[in-house]
Tab-separated table of C-alpha atoms and ligand atoms in Angstrom:
chain	number	residue	atom	x	y	z
A	1	MET	CA	24.297	-22.383	-4.121
A	2	ALA	CA	21.653	-20.813	-6.599
A	3	LYS	CA	22.886	-17.835	-8.984
A	4	PRO	CA	22.679	-14.308	-7.032
A	5	MET	CA	20.701	-11.509	-7.131
A	6	ARG	CA	21.204	-7.922	-6.904
A	7	ALA	CA	19.362	-6.371	-3.480
A	8	MET	CA	19.371	-3.289	-1.498
A	9	VAL	CA	19.743	-4.387	1.952
A	10	LEU	CA	19.109	-3.000	5.452
A	11	ASP	CA	21.267	-4.330	7.453
A	12	LYS	CA	20.044	-2.099	10.735
A	13	PRO	CA	17.794	0.670	11.042
A	14	ALA	CA	19.142	3.982	10.495
A	15	GLN	CA	22.169	2.939	7.736
A	16	ARG	CA	21.952	3.660	4.478
A	17	LEU	CA	20.654	-0.068	2.532
A	18	GLN	CA	23.843	-1.533	0.770
A	19	LEU	CA	23.727	-2.453	-2.632
A	20	ARG	CA	24.637	-6.321	-2.725
A	21	ASP	CA	24.637	-9.556	-3.998
A	22	VAL	CA	22.065	-11.682	-2.199
A	23	ALA	CA	21.012	-15.641	-2.705
A	24	LYS	CA	18.438	-15.916	-4.946
A	25	PRO	CA	15.017	-17.175	-2.772
A	26	GLN	CA	13.594	-20.712	-3.104
A	27	PRO	CA	10.400	-21.121	-4.242
A	28	GLY	CA	8.888	-23.618	-1.127
A	29	ARG	CA	5.304	-24.787	-1.458
A	30	GLY	CA	2.566	-22.814	-2.007
A	31	HIS	CA	5.036	-19.902	-3.438
A	32	LEU	CA	5.943	-18.072	-6.734
A	33	LEU	CA	9.044	-17.134	-7.507
A	34	VAL	CA	8.862	-13.928	-9.111
A	35	ARG	CA	10.840	-12.010	-11.093
A	36	ILE	CA	10.589	-8.187	-10.019
A	37	SER	CA	9.926	-5.233	-12.264
A	38	THR	CA	8.846	-2.463	-10.651
A	39	CYS	CA	9.046	-1.926	-6.544
A	40	ALA	CA	6.765	1.481	-5.155
A	41	VAL	CA	8.884	3.050	-1.996
A	42	CYS	CA	5.856	3.374	0.874
A	43	ARG	CA	5.929	5.810	3.842
A	44	THR	CA	6.272	2.752	6.342
A	45	ASP	CA	9.369	1.809	4.165
A	46	LEU	CA	11.023	5.072	5.763
A	47	HIS	CA	9.245	4.102	9.234
A	48	VAL	CA	11.259	0.255	9.192
A	49	VAL	CA	14.444	2.123	7.897
A	50	ASP	CA	14.552	4.765	10.529
A	51	GLY	CA	13.360	2.005	13.363
A	52	GLU	CA	10.422	2.938	14.208
A	53	LEU	CA	8.553	-0.013	13.324
A	54	PRO	CA	9.441	-2.680	16.278
A	55	ASN	CA	11.712	-6.026	15.349
A	56	PRO	CA	11.693	-6.093	11.199
A	57	THR	CA	13.962	-9.029	10.345
A	58	LEU	CA	17.023	-8.762	9.741
A	59	PRO	CA	19.275	-7.978	7.628
A	60	LEU	CA	15.845	-7.216	4.967
A	61	ILE	CA	15.015	-6.342	1.587
A	62	LEU	CA	12.388	-3.656	1.647
A	63	GLY	CA	9.524	-3.029	-0.169
A	64	HIS	CA	5.485	-4.333	-0.385
A	65	GLN	CA	4.408	-2.738	-3.465
A	66	ILE	CA	5.931	-5.689	-5.635
A	67	VAL	CA	4.776	-5.301	-9.501
A	68	GLY	CA	6.883	-8.816	-11.629
A	69	ARG	CA	6.082	-11.521	-13.666
A	70	VAL	CA	6.074	-15.455	-12.074
A	71	GLU	CA	9.793	-17.085	-12.840
A	72	GLU	CA	8.643	-20.631	-11.461
A	73	VAL	CA	5.918	-22.157	-9.290
A	74	GLY	CA	7.105	-23.925	-6.426
A	75	GLU	CA	5.432	-27.229	-5.323
A	76	PRO	CA	1.468	-26.781	-4.461
A	77	ALA	CA	0.716	-26.661	-1.560
A	78	ASN	CA	-2.975	-27.902	-0.160
A	79	PHE	CA	-4.377	-25.873	2.619
A	80	LYS	CA	-7.992	-26.432	3.910
A	81	SER	CA	-10.090	-25.203	1.377
A	82	GLU	CA	-7.536	-24.135	-1.484
A	83	ILE	CA	-4.623	-25.173	-3.515
A	84	SER	CA	-2.583	-22.757	-2.858
A	85	ASN	CA	-0.937	-21.812	-5.989
A	86	GLN	CA	-3.280	-22.492	-8.748
A	87	LYS	CA	-3.778	-19.109	-9.212
A	88	PHE	CA	-0.880	-18.010	-11.325
A	89	ALA	CA	0.923	-19.507	-14.013
A	90	THR	CA	4.646	-19.063	-15.021
A	91	GLY	CA	4.769	-16.032	-16.957
A	92	ASP	CA	1.456	-14.084	-15.080
A	93	ARG	CA	1.833	-10.896	-14.306
A	94	VAL	CA	1.619	-10.898	-10.186
A	95	GLY	CA	1.423	-7.845	-7.374
A	96	ILE	CA	2.693	-8.451	-3.876
A	97	PRO	CA	1.229	-6.430	-1.304
A	98	TRP	CA	1.913	-5.774	2.805
A	99	LEU	CA	-0.064	-8.585	3.929
A	100	GLY	CA	2.425	-11.699	3.312
A	101	TRP	CA	0.880	-14.628	4.917
A	102	THR	CA	-1.270	-14.716	7.866
A	103	ASP	CA	-2.190	-18.285	10.103
A	104	GLY	CA	-5.748	-18.623	8.862
A	105	GLU	CA	-6.816	-19.979	12.643
A	106	CYS	CA	-7.158	-16.986	15.241
A	107	ALA	CA	-10.157	-15.412	15.930
A	108	TYR	CA	-9.663	-12.373	13.672
A	109	CYS	CA	-8.628	-14.471	10.389
A	110	GLN	CA	-11.468	-16.528	11.332
A	111	SER	CA	-13.941	-13.796	11.056
A	112	ASN	CA	-13.158	-12.030	8.114
A	113	ARG	CA	-10.449	-9.931	9.935
A	114	GLU	CA	-6.846	-11.327	8.521
A	115	ASN	CA	-5.663	-7.718	8.236
A	116	LEU	CA	-5.161	-7.917	12.280
A	117	CYS	CA	-3.922	-11.612	12.178
A	118	ASP	CA	-2.022	-11.511	15.516
A	119	ASN	CA	0.717	-13.962	13.841
A	120	ALA	CA	0.590	-12.145	10.031
A	121	ARG	CA	3.674	-11.737	7.891
A	122	PHE	CA	4.608	-8.421	6.465
A	123	THR	CA	6.056	-8.385	2.917
A	124	GLY	CA	9.724	-5.893	3.349
A	125	TYR	CA	9.220	-5.735	7.117
A	126	THR	CA	9.484	-9.489	8.681
A	127	SER	CA	10.058	-10.957	5.742
A	128	ASP	CA	12.229	-10.156	2.425
A	129	GLY	CA	10.421	-7.323	-0.125
A	130	GLY	CA	10.596	-5.940	-3.280
A	131	TYR	CA	14.213	-3.633	-3.641
A	132	ALA	CA	15.651	-7.188	-5.288
A	133	GLU	CA	15.232	-8.836	-8.181
A	134	PHE	CA	13.384	-11.553	-7.352
A	135	THR	CA	11.228	-12.171	-4.764
A	136	ILE	CA	9.596	-15.153	-3.146
A	137	ALA	CA	5.677	-14.573	-2.013
A	138	ASP	CA	2.649	-17.148	-0.988
A	139	ALA	CA	0.935	-17.323	-3.998
A	140	ARG	CA	-2.913	-16.551	-1.660
A	141	PHE	CA	-1.942	-13.273	-0.713
A	142	CYS	CA	-0.616	-12.012	-4.547
A	143	PHE	CA	-2.886	-10.013	-6.807
A	144	HIS	CA	-3.539	-10.253	-10.599
A	145	LEU	CA	-3.349	-6.735	-11.906
A	146	PRO	CA	-5.813	-5.096	-14.010
A	147	GLU	CA	-3.870	-4.706	-17.690
A	148	ARG	CA	-4.515	-0.891	-18.712
A	149	TYR	CA	-1.871	-0.177	-16.327
A	150	ASP	CA	1.737	-0.645	-16.784
A	151	ASP	CA	3.992	-1.471	-14.387
A	152	VAL	CA	5.094	1.574	-13.315
A	153	ALA	CA	1.764	3.002	-12.906
A	154	VAL	CA	0.086	0.078	-11.021
A	155	ALA	CA	2.709	-0.134	-8.504
A	156	PRO	CA	1.479	2.734	-6.015
A	157	LEU	CA	-1.808	1.092	-5.749
A	158	LEU	CA	-0.495	-2.096	-3.976
A	159	CYS	CA	-0.137	-0.243	-1.068
A	160	ALA	CA	-1.212	3.387	-0.865
A	161	GLY	CA	-4.181	2.042	-3.229
A	162	LEU	CA	-5.708	-0.575	-1.138
A	163	ILE	CA	-4.743	1.188	1.873
A	164	GLY	CA	-6.503	4.038	1.056
A	165	TYR	CA	-9.220	2.481	-0.237
A	166	ARG	CA	-9.677	0.633	2.964
A	167	SER	CA	-10.170	3.620	4.424
A	168	TYR	CA	-12.366	5.092	1.908
A	169	ARG	CA	-14.885	2.066	2.217
A	170	LYS	CA	-14.789	2.758	6.009
A	171	THR	CA	-16.689	5.664	5.563
A	172	GLY	CA	-19.756	4.280	4.407
A	173	ASN	CA	-22.178	6.210	2.172
A	174	ALA	CA	-20.835	9.650	3.026
A	175	ARG	CA	-22.346	12.245	0.824
A	176	ARG	CA	-19.343	14.952	2.211
A	177	LEU	CA	-16.353	13.405	2.346
A	178	GLY	CA	-13.280	14.926	4.241
A	179	LEU	CA	-9.666	14.131	3.563
A	180	TYR	CA	-7.173	15.583	5.788
A	181	GLY	CA	-3.896	16.205	3.577
A	182	PHE	CA	-3.137	15.050	0.465
A	183	GLY	CA	-0.564	12.473	-0.186
A	184	ASN	CA	-0.356	9.471	-2.443
A	185	ALA	CA	-3.089	7.826	-0.982
A	186	ALA	CA	-5.408	10.514	-0.597
A	187	HIS	CA	-5.044	11.499	-4.109
A	188	LEU	CA	-5.791	8.030	-5.133
A	189	ILE	CA	-9.275	7.743	-2.391
A	190	ALA	CA	-10.032	11.396	-3.772
A	191	GLN	CA	-10.679	9.630	-7.316
A	192	ILE	CA	-12.571	7.331	-6.285
A	193	ALA	CA	-14.596	9.110	-4.279
A	194	LEU	CA	-15.478	11.977	-6.989
A	195	TYR	CA	-16.187	8.570	-9.409
A	196	GLU	CA	-18.844	7.324	-7.017
A	197	GLY	CA	-20.498	10.765	-7.236
A	198	ARG	CA	-18.974	12.275	-3.537
A	199	ASP	CA	-18.786	15.822	-2.667
A	200	LEU	CA	-14.913	16.142	-1.724
A	201	PHE	CA	-13.767	18.554	0.575
A	202	VAL	CA	-9.399	18.368	0.937
A	203	PHE	CA	-7.501	20.207	3.940
A	204	THR	CA	-4.357	20.855	3.327
A	205	ARG	CA	-1.434	22.364	5.583
A	206	PRO	CA	-2.131	25.733	5.694
A	207	GLY	CA	-0.812	27.973	3.299
A	208	ASP	CA	-0.158	25.145	0.777
A	209	SER	CA	-2.290	26.858	-2.167
A	210	LEU	CA	-0.248	24.637	-4.669
A	211	THR	CA	-1.907	20.994	-2.969
A	212	GLN	CA	-5.149	22.950	-2.674
A	213	GLN	CA	-5.706	24.278	-6.127
A	214	ALA	CA	-4.475	20.324	-7.484
A	215	ALA	CA	-7.302	19.311	-4.933
A	216	LYS	CA	-9.515	21.405	-7.022
A	217	GLU	CA	-8.938	20.614	-10.444
A	218	LEU	CA	-9.212	16.783	-9.761
A	219	GLY	CA	-12.719	17.885	-8.593
A	220	ALA	CA	-12.919	18.853	-5.019
A	221	VAL	CA	-15.710	20.896	-4.118
A	222	TRP	CA	-13.631	22.730	-1.578
A	223	ALA	CA	-9.618	22.859	-0.482
A	224	GLY	CA	-8.208	24.892	2.264
A	225	GLY	CA	-6.217	24.860	5.292
A	226	SER	CA	-6.280	22.124	8.489
A	227	ASP	CA	-7.197	25.394	10.342
A	228	GLU	CA	-9.923	26.828	8.015
A	229	MET	CA	-13.875	25.556	8.791
A	230	PRO	CA	-15.304	23.812	5.268
A	231	PRO	CA	-18.330	25.410	4.155
A	232	GLU	CA	-20.624	23.038	4.952
A	233	LYS	CA	-21.042	20.068	7.730
A	234	LEU	CA	-18.934	16.977	6.242
A	235	ASP	CA	-20.615	13.205	6.904
A	236	ALA	CA	-17.148	11.589	7.124
A	237	GLY	CA	-13.286	12.477	6.765
A	238	ILE	CA	-10.099	10.361	6.888
A	239	HIS	CA	-7.581	11.694	8.975
A	240	MET	CA	-4.215	10.625	9.740
A	241	SER	CA	-2.128	11.965	12.807
A	242	ASP	CA	-2.878	12.417	16.615
A	243	ILE	CA	-6.075	13.566	17.197
A	244	PRO	CA	-6.821	16.737	19.415
A	245	SER	CA	-9.218	16.382	22.578
A	246	PHE	CA	-12.855	17.311	21.839
A	247	PRO	CA	-16.005	17.592	23.280
A	248	TYR	CA	-17.912	14.404	23.763
A	249	ALA	CA	-21.004	15.984	22.517
A	250	ASP	CA	-19.180	16.091	19.234
A	251	LEU	CA	-19.440	12.559	19.273
A	252	TRP	CA	-23.248	12.500	20.031
A	253	GLU	CA	-25.689	10.836	17.973
A	254	GLU	CA	-23.360	7.192	18.000
A	255	ARG	CA	-20.686	9.184	15.801
A	256	VAL	CA	-17.812	6.839	15.157
A	257	ILE	CA	-13.994	7.103	14.935
A	258	THR	CA	-12.347	4.245	13.617
A	259	THR	CA	-9.008	3.313	12.598
A	260	VAL	CA	-7.632	1.292	9.690
A	261	ALA	CA	-4.487	-1.761	10.109
A	262	ASN	CA	-3.309	-3.333	6.663
A	263	LEU	CA	-5.386	-4.830	4.563
A	264	THR	CA	-7.358	-8.057	3.322
A	265	ARG	CA	-7.205	-9.897	0.323
A	266	PRO	CA	-10.959	-9.056	-0.516
A	267	ASP	CA	-9.907	-5.549	-0.242
A	268	GLY	CA	-7.668	-5.622	-3.294
A	269	GLU	CA	-9.567	-7.991	-4.848
A	270	GLU	CA	-12.114	-5.211	-4.845
A	271	PHE	CA	-9.831	-2.132	-5.254
A	272	PHE	CA	-8.337	-3.817	-8.272
A	273	GLU	CA	-12.116	-3.963	-9.991
A	274	ILE	CA	-13.035	-0.408	-9.212
A	275	ALA	CA	-9.605	0.912	-9.961
A	276	PRO	CA	-9.239	0.563	-13.683
A	277	ARG	CA	-13.211	1.477	-13.991
A	278	VAL	CA	-12.526	5.276	-12.928
A	279	PRO	CA	-9.649	5.139	-14.508
A	280	VAL	CA	-7.595	5.418	-10.811
A	281	GLN	CA	-4.127	7.753	-12.631
A	282	THR	CA	-0.931	6.949	-10.371
A	283	LYS	CA	1.763	10.108	-10.381
A	284	THR	CA	5.192	8.079	-10.129
A	285	GLU	CA	8.746	9.146	-10.132
A	286	THR	CA	11.189	6.344	-11.473
A	287	PHE	CA	14.454	5.022	-9.810
A	288	PRO	CA	16.777	2.836	-10.785
A	289	LEU	CA	17.069	0.217	-7.472
A	290	GLU	CA	20.212	1.326	-7.175
A	291	GLN	CA	19.259	4.160	-6.457
A	292	ALA	CA	17.264	3.086	-3.659
A	293	ASN	CA	18.276	5.405	-0.767
A	294	THR	CA	18.361	8.613	-2.713
A	295	ALA	CA	14.186	8.069	-3.970
A	296	LEU	CA	14.036	7.361	0.094
A	297	GLU	CA	15.787	10.708	1.047
A	298	LYS	CA	13.830	12.548	-1.737
A	299	PHE	CA	11.012	11.290	0.151
A	300	ARG	CA	11.626	12.048	3.393
A	301	ALA	CA	12.476	15.591	2.856
A	302	GLY	CA	8.702	16.188	0.438
A	303	LYS	CA	10.519	16.530	-2.822
A	304	LEU	CA	8.951	14.377	-4.995
A	305	LYS	CA	6.546	14.619	-7.337
A	306	GLY	CA	5.367	11.194	-7.438
A	307	THR	CA	5.307	8.255	-5.559
A	308	ALA	CA	8.482	7.064	-6.042
A	309	VAL	CA	8.852	3.275	-7.663
A	310	LEU	CA	11.840	1.180	-8.349
A	311	MET	CA	12.626	0.113	-11.817
A	312	ILE	CA	14.442	-3.383	-11.406
A	313	THR	CA	14.351	-5.337	-14.778
A	314	GLU	CA	13.100	-3.763	-18.358
B	1	LIG	ZN1	-4.656	-15.170	11.835
B	2	LIG	ZN1	2.498	0.886	2.368
């Protein structure tokens, strides 16, 4: 048997993660074996623990914002247009996101919408993720990460950053942009929006003057409660909660509401190109791997001072 590794394992939803020695994974064709340095904690991890996402692969190692170094490159796999793992060599720093694999063949994949692939596999959900010392990943879905960030600072960019960026791009050329909520993802998008010269309007929970103050300090034109009207009409807004009923006339003139799901690889390439130019700054709070449960509990309770990042190897 291969040498074991330490991992925090979810045996069943609604249970605490268990620190355990498990078999170190072996890289198959087209895979990278990655020695994990850090892994950021995402709200989706909480949803998996709480059983709110259907059919996770159990037992499961959570975590889909993984930063590490290539320990071993598996045998190359030949796909139609690419040799799978030539992008990376042993020792390279690598980022592993939520989208872990797609079939490349369905109608979505064939039309540049691999984020919607029916057969997609997701890191830390349908395949093992980053709350461990090692993981394997399909090299085609891994990213090179901008050098200006260290392993802690870059980790939150791999999900909050990427998916936030995909939402932001959907707002087109909106000059006056509203952000409903100002959590981790919004804080990252806000920096790009300001860099690109948008006027930013931030809505928080009514009375959350601390968050409103933070938004203004970052450069928002206006920040207020979600029960308030902004001083100007907005061109676009980013929202993540149920939308109450509203008059049809409000959508008149071909206004559009859309949702955003997952990410595509080009989203990642584009985001990691722009992030260091802004430069997008992340706020983090670190925890040793063994304290993943504490990180999740603090996240749930809204008691984190930034994105929780698990530190796995120095
Ligand atoms: Zn597909
Ligand atoms: Zn996530």
